[in-house]
């Protein structure tokens, strides 16, 4: 997969970025540096094409997910993460997944549906993909999730289903409500930065 890497400075957090639909490996770089000015960055570009837009798995229309593609791409992404972690000598458990929308959805799917060494995530405007095939404990996971009131893409039911799935399996869940729909705003970035300082 195409990626952007920046080694960052000593003591920085290890942020693994996954963009939203139509983004690329550079889309979340400024956000990552706002979250932690010294961070190491590994940022992937989604390989699925939808009318010229990059995504991390296929869909057949808004919120009509292709579940075969989701599973295939989740495996591929995790393989890439493992390979890059070895190459860059970053232990898997030291990464903090930072995803927006489609990128947040595949990252959350990895934590919920694969037994990985990944433990932390900052997920901007994720939703439930309604896949619940696993029930292993998530007691080692910490996630920060944001939800926008009036989001035209993520319904409150879908967001709550995702948050409850993490909670009931023992994850440490922090929820940030915003009032500006599906986009990322400054207030939630501040909240994510505080979370990173205390739990990341
Ligand atoms: C998006 O447009 O990216 C959706 O909100 C989420 C997704 O398709 O995974």
mmCIF file of C-alpha atoms and ligand atoms in Angstrom:
data_model
loop_
_atom_site.group_PDB
_atom_site.id
_atom_site.type_symbol
_atom_site.label_atom_id
_atom_site.label_comp_id
_atom_site.label_asym_id
_atom_site.label_seq_id
_atom_site.Cartn_x
_atom_site.Cartn_y
_atom_site.Cartn_z
ATOM 1 C CA UNK A 1 0.000 0.000 0.000
ATOM 2 C CA UNK A 2 1.154 3.578 -0.545
ATOM 3 C CA UNK A 3 2.095 5.345 2.653
ATOM 4 C CA UNK A 4 3.689 8.408 4.191
ATOM 5 C CA UNK A 5 6.167 7.982 7.036
ATOM 6 C CA UNK A 6 7.797 10.550 9.281
ATOM 7 C CA UNK A 7 10.024 9.308 12.105
ATOM 8 C CA UNK A 8 9.111 12.290 14.316
ATOM 9 C CA UNK A 9 11.104 13.221 17.395
ATOM 10 C CA UNK A 10 12.202 11.262 20.447
ATOM 11 C CA UNK A 11 9.358 10.833 22.917
ATOM 12 C CA UNK A 12 6.641 11.425 20.307
ATOM 13 C CA UNK A 13 3.566 9.226 20.068
ATOM 14 C CA UNK A 14 3.312 6.675 17.250
ATOM 15 C CA UNK A 15 0.283 7.683 15.198
ATOM 16 C CA UNK A 16 -1.057 5.410 12.457
ATOM 17 C CA UNK A 17 -3.331 7.426 10.177
ATOM 18 C CA UNK A 18 -6.264 6.180 8.084
ATOM 19 C CA UNK A 19 -8.057 8.810 6.018
ATOM 20 C CA UNK A 20 -11.732 9.198 5.106
ATOM 21 C CA UNK A 21 -13.332 8.565 1.698
ATOM 22 C CA UNK A 22 -11.593 10.627 -0.989
ATOM 23 C CA UNK A 23 -8.572 11.379 1.179
ATOM 24 C CA UNK A 24 -5.027 10.128 0.908
ATOM 25 C CA UNK A 25 -1.959 9.470 3.056
ATOM 26 C CA UNK A 26 -1.449 13.214 3.611
ATOM 27 C CA UNK A 27 -5.031 14.116 4.648
ATOM 28 C CA UNK A 28 -4.591 13.623 8.394
ATOM 29 C CA UNK A 29 -0.949 14.670 8.724
ATOM 30 C CA UNK A 30 -1.685 18.199 10.015
ATOM 31 C CA UNK A 31 -4.198 16.751 12.460
ATOM 32 C CA UNK A 32 -1.610 14.253 13.698
ATOM 33 C CA UNK A 33 0.906 17.053 14.282
ATOM 34 C CA UNK A 34 -1.758 19.048 16.134
ATOM 35 C CA UNK A 35 -2.416 16.030 18.366
ATOM 36 C CA UNK A 36 1.299 15.651 19.092
ATOM 37 C CA UNK A 37 3.916 17.957 17.571
ATOM 38 C CA UNK A 38 6.650 15.319 18.009
ATOM 39 C CA UNK A 39 4.703 12.326 16.713
ATOM 40 C CA UNK A 40 5.975 9.556 14.497
ATOM 41 C CA UNK A 41 3.558 9.167 11.581
ATOM 42 C CA UNK A 42 2.695 6.136 9.477
ATOM 43 C CA UNK A 43 -0.173 6.979 7.157
ATOM 44 C CA UNK A 44 -1.692 4.634 4.574
ATOM 45 C CA UNK A 45 -3.606 5.350 1.391
ATOM 46 C CA UNK A 46 -6.720 3.204 0.928
ATOM 47 C CA UNK A 47 -6.394 1.028 -2.186
ATOM 48 C CA UNK A 48 -10.051 0.757 -3.138
ATOM 49 C CA UNK A 49 -11.174 3.204 -5.812
ATOM 50 C CA UNK A 50 -14.654 4.689 -5.908
ATOM 51 C CA UNK A 51 -15.069 7.140 -8.780
ATOM 52 C CA UNK A 52 -11.551 8.408 -8.245
ATOM 53 C CA UNK A 53 -11.830 8.471 -4.445
ATOM 54 C CA UNK A 54 -9.577 6.359 -2.227
ATOM 55 C CA UNK A 55 -11.249 4.147 0.367
ATOM 56 C CA UNK A 56 -10.206 1.310 2.665
ATOM 57 C CA UNK A 57 -12.977 -1.089 1.572
ATOM 58 C CA UNK A 58 -15.693 -1.204 -1.077
ATOM 59 C CA UNK A 59 -19.265 -0.058 -0.729
ATOM 60 C CA UNK A 60 -22.229 -0.134 -3.086
ATOM 61 C CA UNK A 61 -23.606 3.292 -2.192
ATOM 62 C CA UNK A 62 -23.694 5.330 1.005
ATOM 63 C CA UNK A 63 -23.447 2.988 3.999
ATOM 64 C CA UNK A 64 -24.089 -0.074 1.771
ATOM 65 C CA UNK A 65 -20.920 -1.899 2.707
ATOM 66 C CA UNK A 66 -19.311 -4.742 0.776
ATOM 67 C CA UNK A 67 -18.506 -7.130 3.622
ATOM 68 C CA UNK A 68 -16.236 -9.416 1.583
ATOM 69 C CA UNK A 69 -14.132 -6.416 0.670
ATOM 70 C CA UNK A 70 -14.163 -5.238 4.298
ATOM 71 C CA UNK A 71 -12.721 -8.558 5.536
ATOM 72 C CA UNK A 72 -10.197 -8.822 2.721
ATOM 73 C CA UNK A 73 -8.983 -5.238 3.132
ATOM 74 C CA UNK A 74 -8.873 -5.497 6.936
ATOM 75 C CA UNK A 75 -6.535 -8.503 6.605
ATOM 76 C CA UNK A 76 -4.433 -6.714 4.023
ATOM 77 C CA UNK A 77 -4.192 -3.589 6.179
ATOM 78 C CA UNK A 78 -3.161 -5.562 9.245
ATOM 79 C CA UNK A 79 -0.463 -7.376 7.230
ATOM 80 C CA UNK A 80 0.856 -4.008 6.044
ATOM 81 C CA UNK A 81 0.821 -2.636 9.587
ATOM 82 C CA UNK A 82 2.778 -5.665 10.839
ATOM 83 C CA UNK A 83 5.304 -5.407 8.005
ATOM 84 C CA UNK A 84 5.850 -1.661 8.447
ATOM 85 C CA UNK A 85 6.092 -2.022 12.224
ATOM 86 C CA UNK A 86 8.903 -4.508 11.765
ATOM 87 C CA UNK A 87 10.617 -2.371 9.151
ATOM 88 C CA UNK A 88 10.397 0.801 11.261
ATOM 89 C CA UNK A 89 10.973 -1.100 14.521
ATOM 90 C CA UNK A 90 7.844 0.102 16.258
ATOM 91 C CA UNK A 91 6.182 -2.526 18.473
ATOM 92 C CA UNK A 92 2.610 -3.125 17.278
ATOM 93 C CA UNK A 93 1.173 -2.263 20.688
ATOM 94 C CA UNK A 94 2.800 1.190 20.552
ATOM 95 C CA UNK A 95 0.709 2.420 17.604
ATOM 96 C CA UNK A 96 -2.294 4.637 18.178
ATOM 97 C CA UNK A 97 -4.719 4.239 15.296
ATOM 98 C CA UNK A 98 -6.097 7.611 14.164
ATOM 99 C CA UNK A 99 -8.933 7.286 11.659
ATOM 100 C CA UNK A 100 -11.574 9.494 10.149
ATOM 101 C CA UNK A 101 -14.886 8.177 8.781
ATOM 102 C CA UNK A 102 -14.053 5.294 6.408
ATOM 103 C CA UNK A 103 -10.558 5.026 7.938
ATOM 104 C CA UNK A 104 -12.024 5.033 11.451
ATOM 105 C CA UNK A 105 -14.472 2.319 10.423
ATOM 106 C CA UNK A 106 -11.830 -0.119 9.204
ATOM 107 C CA UNK A 107 -9.613 0.656 12.221
ATOM 108 C CA UNK A 108 -12.467 -0.030 14.656
ATOM 109 C CA UNK A 109 -13.255 -3.204 12.705
ATOM 110 C CA UNK A 110 -9.651 -4.369 13.194
ATOM 111 C CA UNK A 111 -9.888 -3.887 16.967
ATOM 112 C CA UNK A 112 -13.305 -5.563 17.204
ATOM 113 C CA UNK A 113 -12.927 -8.425 14.738
ATOM 114 C CA UNK A 114 -9.219 -9.390 14.751
ATOM 115 C CA UNK A 115 -7.138 -10.490 17.728
ATOM 116 C CA UNK A 116 -4.282 -8.056 17.209
ATOM 117 C CA UNK A 117 -1.671 -6.430 19.396
ATOM 118 C CA UNK A 118 -3.095 -3.023 18.523
ATOM 119 C CA UNK A 119 -4.574 -1.413 21.616
ATOM 120 C CA UNK A 120 -5.458 2.257 21.080
ATOM 121 C CA UNK A 121 -7.555 4.316 18.718
ATOM 122 C CA UNK A 122 -8.760 7.846 18.098
ATOM 123 C CA UNK A 123 -11.731 7.496 15.776
ATOM 124 C CA UNK A 124 -13.360 10.586 14.286
ATOM 125 C CA UNK A 125 -17.008 10.035 13.285
ATOM 126 C CA UNK A 126 -17.033 6.229 13.073
ATOM 127 C CA UNK A 127 -20.123 4.044 12.795
ATOM 128 C CA UNK A 128 -21.063 0.446 13.430
ATOM 129 C CA UNK A 129 -20.491 -1.814 10.418
ATOM 130 C CA UNK A 130 -22.902 -4.243 12.106
ATOM 131 C CA UNK A 131 -20.448 -7.126 12.033
ATOM 132 C CA UNK A 132 -20.362 -8.841 15.431
ATOM 133 C CA UNK A 133 -18.734 -12.224 14.947
ATOM 134 C CA UNK A 134 -16.257 -12.073 17.853
ATOM 135 C CA UNK A 135 -16.558 -11.704 21.603
ATOM 136 C CA UNK A 136 -12.960 -11.822 22.859
ATOM 137 C CA UNK A 137 -12.209 -9.352 25.648
ATOM 138 C CA UNK A 138 -11.231 -5.814 24.701
ATOM 139 C CA UNK A 139 -10.015 -5.016 28.227
ATOM 140 C CA UNK A 140 -6.600 -4.063 26.832
ATOM 141 C CA UNK A 141 -8.094 -1.506 24.394
ATOM 142 C CA UNK A 142 -8.622 2.231 24.851
ATOM 143 C CA UNK A 143 -10.636 4.178 22.304
ATOM 144 C CA UNK A 144 -11.708 7.780 21.872
ATOM 145 C CA UNK A 145 -14.748 8.175 19.610
ATOM 146 C CA UNK A 146 -16.444 11.312 18.290
ATOM 147 C CA UNK A 147 -20.024 11.698 17.153
ATOM 148 C CA UNK A 148 -21.622 14.747 15.525
ATOM 149 C CA UNK A 149 -25.219 15.626 16.321
ATOM 150 C CA UNK A 150 -26.998 15.941 13.004
ATOM 151 C CA UNK A 151 -24.367 13.900 11.143
ATOM 152 C CA UNK A 152 -26.035 13.030 7.801
ATOM 153 C CA UNK A 153 -23.974 9.816 7.465
ATOM 154 C CA UNK A 154 -23.670 8.376 10.986
ATOM 155 C CA UNK A 155 -26.964 7.894 12.844
ATOM 156 C CA UNK A 156 -27.036 8.042 16.657
ATOM 157 C CA UNK A 157 -28.155 4.372 16.663
ATOM 158 C CA UNK A 158 -25.203 3.301 14.563
ATOM 159 C CA UNK A 159 -22.707 5.272 16.656
ATOM 160 C CA UNK A 160 -24.185 3.957 19.914
ATOM 161 C CA UNK A 161 -24.050 0.379 18.641
ATOM 162 C CA UNK A 162 -20.339 0.801 17.972
ATOM 163 C CA UNK A 163 -19.609 2.454 21.336
ATOM 164 C CA UNK A 164 -21.648 -0.177 23.209
ATOM 165 C CA UNK A 165 -19.843 -2.988 21.424
ATOM 166 C CA UNK A 166 -16.502 -1.636 22.677
ATOM 167 C CA UNK A 167 -17.904 -0.984 26.171
ATOM 168 C CA UNK A 168 -19.600 -4.319 26.723
ATOM 169 C CA UNK A 169 -16.411 -6.163 25.771
ATOM 170 C CA UNK A 170 -14.421 -4.236 28.369
ATOM 171 C CA UNK A 171 -12.684 -1.482 26.401
ATOM 172 C CA UNK A 172 -11.973 1.903 27.979
ATOM 173 C CA UNK A 173 -14.209 4.190 25.883
ATOM 174 C CA UNK A 174 -14.209 8.002 25.773
ATOM 175 C CA UNK A 175 -16.956 9.687 23.754
ATOM 176 C CA UNK A 176 -16.869 13.252 22.443
ATOM 177 C CA UNK A 177 -20.084 14.824 21.134
ATOM 178 C CA UNK A 178 -19.855 17.586 18.541
ATOM 179 C CA UNK A 179 -22.544 19.751 16.997
ATOM 180 C CA UNK A 180 -21.110 20.117 13.509
ATOM 181 C CA UNK A 181 -22.112 16.975 11.626
ATOM 182 C CA UNK A 182 -19.610 14.630 9.965
ATOM 183 C CA UNK A 183 -16.643 16.996 9.761
ATOM 184 C CA UNK A 184 -13.837 17.247 12.307
ATOM 185 C CA UNK A 185 -13.919 20.454 14.363
ATOM 186 C CA UNK A 186 -11.427 22.200 16.644
ATOM 187 C CA UNK A 187 -13.272 21.329 19.853
ATOM 188 C CA UNK A 188 -13.022 17.611 19.183
ATOM 189 C CA UNK A 189 -9.372 17.919 18.167
ATOM 190 C CA UNK A 190 -8.699 19.497 21.569
ATOM 191 C CA UNK A 191 -10.544 16.656 23.263
ATOM 192 C CA UNK A 192 -8.608 14.036 21.267
ATOM 193 C CA UNK A 193 -5.337 15.755 22.180
ATOM 194 C CA UNK A 194 -6.220 15.693 25.901
ATOM 195 C CA UNK A 195 -7.084 11.997 25.630
ATOM 196 C CA UNK A 196 -3.773 11.300 23.886
ATOM 197 C CA UNK A 197 -1.877 13.099 26.659
ATOM 198 C CA UNK A 198 -3.576 11.116 29.392
ATOM 199 C CA UNK A 199 -4.367 7.712 27.857
ATOM 200 C CA UNK A 200 -2.402 7.496 24.626
HETATM 201 C C1 LIG B 1 -17.728 7.472 4.358
HETATM 202 O O1 LIG B 1 -18.245 8.210 3.530
HETATM 203 O O2 LIG B 1 -16.526 7.295 4.405
HETATM 204 C C2 LIG B 1 -18.641 6.801 5.308
HETATM 205 O O3 LIG B 1 -19.052 7.663 6.217
HETATM 206 C C3 LIG B 1 -18.041 5.725 6.062
HETATM 207 C C4 LIG B 1 -17.657 4.596 5.207
HETATM 208 O O4 LIG B 1 -18.083 4.542 4.077
HETATM 209 O O5 LIG B 1 -16.912 3.737 5.723
#
